[in-house]
PDB file of C-alpha atoms in Angstrom:
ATOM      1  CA  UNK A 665      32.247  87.874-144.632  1.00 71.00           C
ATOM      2  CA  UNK A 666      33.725  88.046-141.039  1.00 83.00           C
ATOM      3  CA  UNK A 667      32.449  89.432-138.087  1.00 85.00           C
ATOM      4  CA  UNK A 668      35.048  91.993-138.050  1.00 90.00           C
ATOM      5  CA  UNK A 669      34.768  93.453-141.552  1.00 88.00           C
ATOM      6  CA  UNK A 670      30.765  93.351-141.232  1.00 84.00           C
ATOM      7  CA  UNK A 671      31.210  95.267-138.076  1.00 89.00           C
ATOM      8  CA  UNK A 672      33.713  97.661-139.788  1.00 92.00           C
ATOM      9  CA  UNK A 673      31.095  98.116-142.687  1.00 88.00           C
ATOM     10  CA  UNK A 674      28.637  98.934-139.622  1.00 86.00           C
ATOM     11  CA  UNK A 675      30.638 101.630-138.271  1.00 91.00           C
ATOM     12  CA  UNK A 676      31.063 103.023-141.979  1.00 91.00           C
ATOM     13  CA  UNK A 677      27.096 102.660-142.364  1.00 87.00           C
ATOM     14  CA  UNK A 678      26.525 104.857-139.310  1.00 88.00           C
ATOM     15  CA  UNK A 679      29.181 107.614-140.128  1.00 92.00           C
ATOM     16  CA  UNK A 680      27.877 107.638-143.141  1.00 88.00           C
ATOM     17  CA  UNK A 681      23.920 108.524-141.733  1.00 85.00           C
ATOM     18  CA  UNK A 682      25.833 111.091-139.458  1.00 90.00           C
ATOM     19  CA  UNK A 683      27.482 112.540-141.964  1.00 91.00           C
ATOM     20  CA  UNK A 684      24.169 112.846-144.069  1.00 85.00           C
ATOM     21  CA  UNK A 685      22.634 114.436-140.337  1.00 87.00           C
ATOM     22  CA  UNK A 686      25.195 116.852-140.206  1.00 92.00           C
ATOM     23  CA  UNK A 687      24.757 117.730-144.064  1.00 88.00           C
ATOM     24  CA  UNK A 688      20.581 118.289-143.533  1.00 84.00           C
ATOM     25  CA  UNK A 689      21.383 120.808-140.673  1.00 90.00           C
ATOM     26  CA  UNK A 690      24.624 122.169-141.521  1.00 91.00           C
ATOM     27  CA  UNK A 691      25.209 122.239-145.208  1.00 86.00           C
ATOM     28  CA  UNK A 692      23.870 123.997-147.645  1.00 86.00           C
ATOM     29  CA  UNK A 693      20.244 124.125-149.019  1.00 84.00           C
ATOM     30  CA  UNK A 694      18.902 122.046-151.685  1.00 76.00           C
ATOM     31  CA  UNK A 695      20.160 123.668-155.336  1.00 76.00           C
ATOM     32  CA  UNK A 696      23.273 124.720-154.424  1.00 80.00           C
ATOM     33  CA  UNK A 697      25.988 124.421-157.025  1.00 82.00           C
ATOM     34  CA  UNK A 698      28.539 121.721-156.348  1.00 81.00           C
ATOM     35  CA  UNK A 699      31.560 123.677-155.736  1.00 84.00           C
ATOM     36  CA  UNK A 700      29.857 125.448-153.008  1.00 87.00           C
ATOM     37  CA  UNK A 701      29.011 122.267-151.406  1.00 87.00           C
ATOM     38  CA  UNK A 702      32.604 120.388-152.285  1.00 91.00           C
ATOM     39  CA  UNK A 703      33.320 119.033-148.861  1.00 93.00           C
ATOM     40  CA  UNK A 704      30.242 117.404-148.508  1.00 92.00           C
ATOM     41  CA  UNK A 705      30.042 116.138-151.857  1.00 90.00           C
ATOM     42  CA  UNK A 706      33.892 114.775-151.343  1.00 95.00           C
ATOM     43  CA  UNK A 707      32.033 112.875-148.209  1.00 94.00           C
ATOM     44  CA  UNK A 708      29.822 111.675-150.456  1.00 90.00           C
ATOM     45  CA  UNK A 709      32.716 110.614-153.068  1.00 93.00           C
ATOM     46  CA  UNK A 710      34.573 108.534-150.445  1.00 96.00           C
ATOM     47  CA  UNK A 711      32.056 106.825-149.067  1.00 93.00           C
ATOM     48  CA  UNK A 712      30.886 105.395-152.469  1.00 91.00           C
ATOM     49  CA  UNK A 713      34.052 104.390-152.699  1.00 95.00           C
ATOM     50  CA  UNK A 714      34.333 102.836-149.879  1.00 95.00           C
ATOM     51  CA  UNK A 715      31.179 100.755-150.887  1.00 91.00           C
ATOM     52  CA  UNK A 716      31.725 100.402-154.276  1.00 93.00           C
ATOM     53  CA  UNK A 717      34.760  98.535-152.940  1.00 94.00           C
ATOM     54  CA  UNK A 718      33.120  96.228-150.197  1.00 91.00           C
ATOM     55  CA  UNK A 719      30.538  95.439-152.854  1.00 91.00           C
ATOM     56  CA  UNK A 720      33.225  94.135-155.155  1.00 93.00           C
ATOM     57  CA  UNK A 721      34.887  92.367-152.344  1.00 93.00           C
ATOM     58  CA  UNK A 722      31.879  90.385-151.529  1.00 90.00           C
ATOM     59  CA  UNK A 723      31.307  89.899-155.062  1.00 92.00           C
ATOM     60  CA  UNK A 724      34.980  88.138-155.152  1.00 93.00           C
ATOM     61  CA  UNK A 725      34.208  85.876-152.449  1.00 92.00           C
ATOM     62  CA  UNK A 726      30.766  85.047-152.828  1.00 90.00           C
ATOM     63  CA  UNK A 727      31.000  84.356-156.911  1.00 91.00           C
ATOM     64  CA  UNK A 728      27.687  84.163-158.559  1.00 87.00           C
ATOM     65  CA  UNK A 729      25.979  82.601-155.214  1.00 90.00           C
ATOM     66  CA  UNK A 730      26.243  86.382-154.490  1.00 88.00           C
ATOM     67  CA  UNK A 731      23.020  87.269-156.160  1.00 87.00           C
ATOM     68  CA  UNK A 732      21.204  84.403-153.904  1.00 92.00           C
ATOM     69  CA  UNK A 733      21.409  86.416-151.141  1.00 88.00           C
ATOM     70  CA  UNK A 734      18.505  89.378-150.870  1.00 86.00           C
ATOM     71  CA  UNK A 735      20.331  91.343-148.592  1.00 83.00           C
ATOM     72  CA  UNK A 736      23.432  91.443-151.544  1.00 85.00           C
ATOM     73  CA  UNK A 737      20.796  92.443-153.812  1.00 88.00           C
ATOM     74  CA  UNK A 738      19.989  95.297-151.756  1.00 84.00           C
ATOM     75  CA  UNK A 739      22.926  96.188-150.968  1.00 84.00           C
ATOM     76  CA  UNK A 740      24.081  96.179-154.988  1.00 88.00           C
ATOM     77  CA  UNK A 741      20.981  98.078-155.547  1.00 86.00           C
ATOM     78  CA  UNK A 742      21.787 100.914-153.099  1.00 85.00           C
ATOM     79  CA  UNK A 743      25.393 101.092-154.074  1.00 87.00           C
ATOM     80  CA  UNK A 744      24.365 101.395-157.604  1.00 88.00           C
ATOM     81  CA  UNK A 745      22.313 104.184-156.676  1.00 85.00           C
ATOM     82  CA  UNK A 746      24.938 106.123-154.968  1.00 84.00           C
ATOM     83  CA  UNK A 747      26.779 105.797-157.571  1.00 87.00           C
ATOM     84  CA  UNK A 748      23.977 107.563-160.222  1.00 86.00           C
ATOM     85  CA  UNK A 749      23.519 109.897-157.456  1.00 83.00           C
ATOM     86  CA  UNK A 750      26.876 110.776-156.503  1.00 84.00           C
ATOM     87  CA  UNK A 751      28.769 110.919-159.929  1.00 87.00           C
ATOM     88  CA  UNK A 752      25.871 111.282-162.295  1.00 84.00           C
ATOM     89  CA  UNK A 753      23.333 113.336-160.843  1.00 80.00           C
ATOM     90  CA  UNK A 754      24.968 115.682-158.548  1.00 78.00           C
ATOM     91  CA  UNK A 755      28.082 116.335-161.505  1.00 78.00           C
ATOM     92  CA  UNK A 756      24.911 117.398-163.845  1.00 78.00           C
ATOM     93  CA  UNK A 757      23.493 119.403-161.959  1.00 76.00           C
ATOM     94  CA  UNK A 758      20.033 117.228-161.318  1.00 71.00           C
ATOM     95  CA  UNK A 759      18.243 117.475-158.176  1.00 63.00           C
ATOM     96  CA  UNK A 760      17.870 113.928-157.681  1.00 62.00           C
ATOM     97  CA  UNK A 761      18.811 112.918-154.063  1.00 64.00           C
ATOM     98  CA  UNK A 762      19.419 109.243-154.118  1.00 64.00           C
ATOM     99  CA  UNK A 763      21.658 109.094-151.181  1.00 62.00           C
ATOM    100  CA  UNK A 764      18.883 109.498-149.238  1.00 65.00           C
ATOM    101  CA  UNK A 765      18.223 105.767-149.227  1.00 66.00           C
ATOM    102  CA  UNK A 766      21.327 105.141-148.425  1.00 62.00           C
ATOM    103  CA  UNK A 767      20.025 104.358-144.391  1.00 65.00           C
ATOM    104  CA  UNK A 768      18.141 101.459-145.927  1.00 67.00           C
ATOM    105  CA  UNK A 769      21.468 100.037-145.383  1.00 65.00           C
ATOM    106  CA  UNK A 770      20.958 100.304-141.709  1.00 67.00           C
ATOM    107  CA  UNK A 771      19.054  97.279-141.931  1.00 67.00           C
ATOM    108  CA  UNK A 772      22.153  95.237-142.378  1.00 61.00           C
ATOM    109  CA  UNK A 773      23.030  95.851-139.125  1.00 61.00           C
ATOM    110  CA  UNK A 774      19.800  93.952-137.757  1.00 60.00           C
ATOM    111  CA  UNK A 775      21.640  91.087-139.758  1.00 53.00           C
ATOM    112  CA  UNK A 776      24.863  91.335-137.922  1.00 48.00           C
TER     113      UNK A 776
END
């Protein structure tokens, strides 16, 4: 929980709402199948990743005080979510868009 690796989850936060931008007006419309949309879907991919491994970070250092803090919570909840969306949702097909509330995590940043 340093400065420095909040700010570098920051600066992942925000590429990842540009990167969701770009997707809107750039990729593909809404139904297409996944291999026509890989590179976006691979953006997707890492950073879930990259969350799913900051959430288990925190999780390491915090211990069970972890689930104390709301802003954990949400931040477990969303993760979760990109996960479903990302590697559940999208691989069958569904037309759920979960990563859509993915800039709820811009409200961490008020925090930092």
């Amino acid at each position: 929980d340093t400065v420095s690796c909040n700010m570098a989850v920051g600066v992942v936060v925000l590429l990842d709402a540009l990167v969701m931008g770009l997707e809107i007006e750039l990729g593909p419309p809404d139904g297409t199948a996944l291999a026509d949309k890989l590179p976006w879907y691979l953006a997707q991919v890492l950073f879930a990743c990259i969350y799913s491994v900051e959430l288990c970070a925190r999780l390491k250092v915090h211990g069970l005080a972890f689930i104390w803090d709301l802003m954990h919570v949400v931040d477990l909840t969303l993760v979760v979510l990109s996960i479903t969306d990302t590697f559940v949702l999208q691989v069958l097909g569904a037309e759920g868009n979960l990563r859509a509330l993915t800039p709820l995590r811009l409200i961490r940043l008020a925090r930092l």
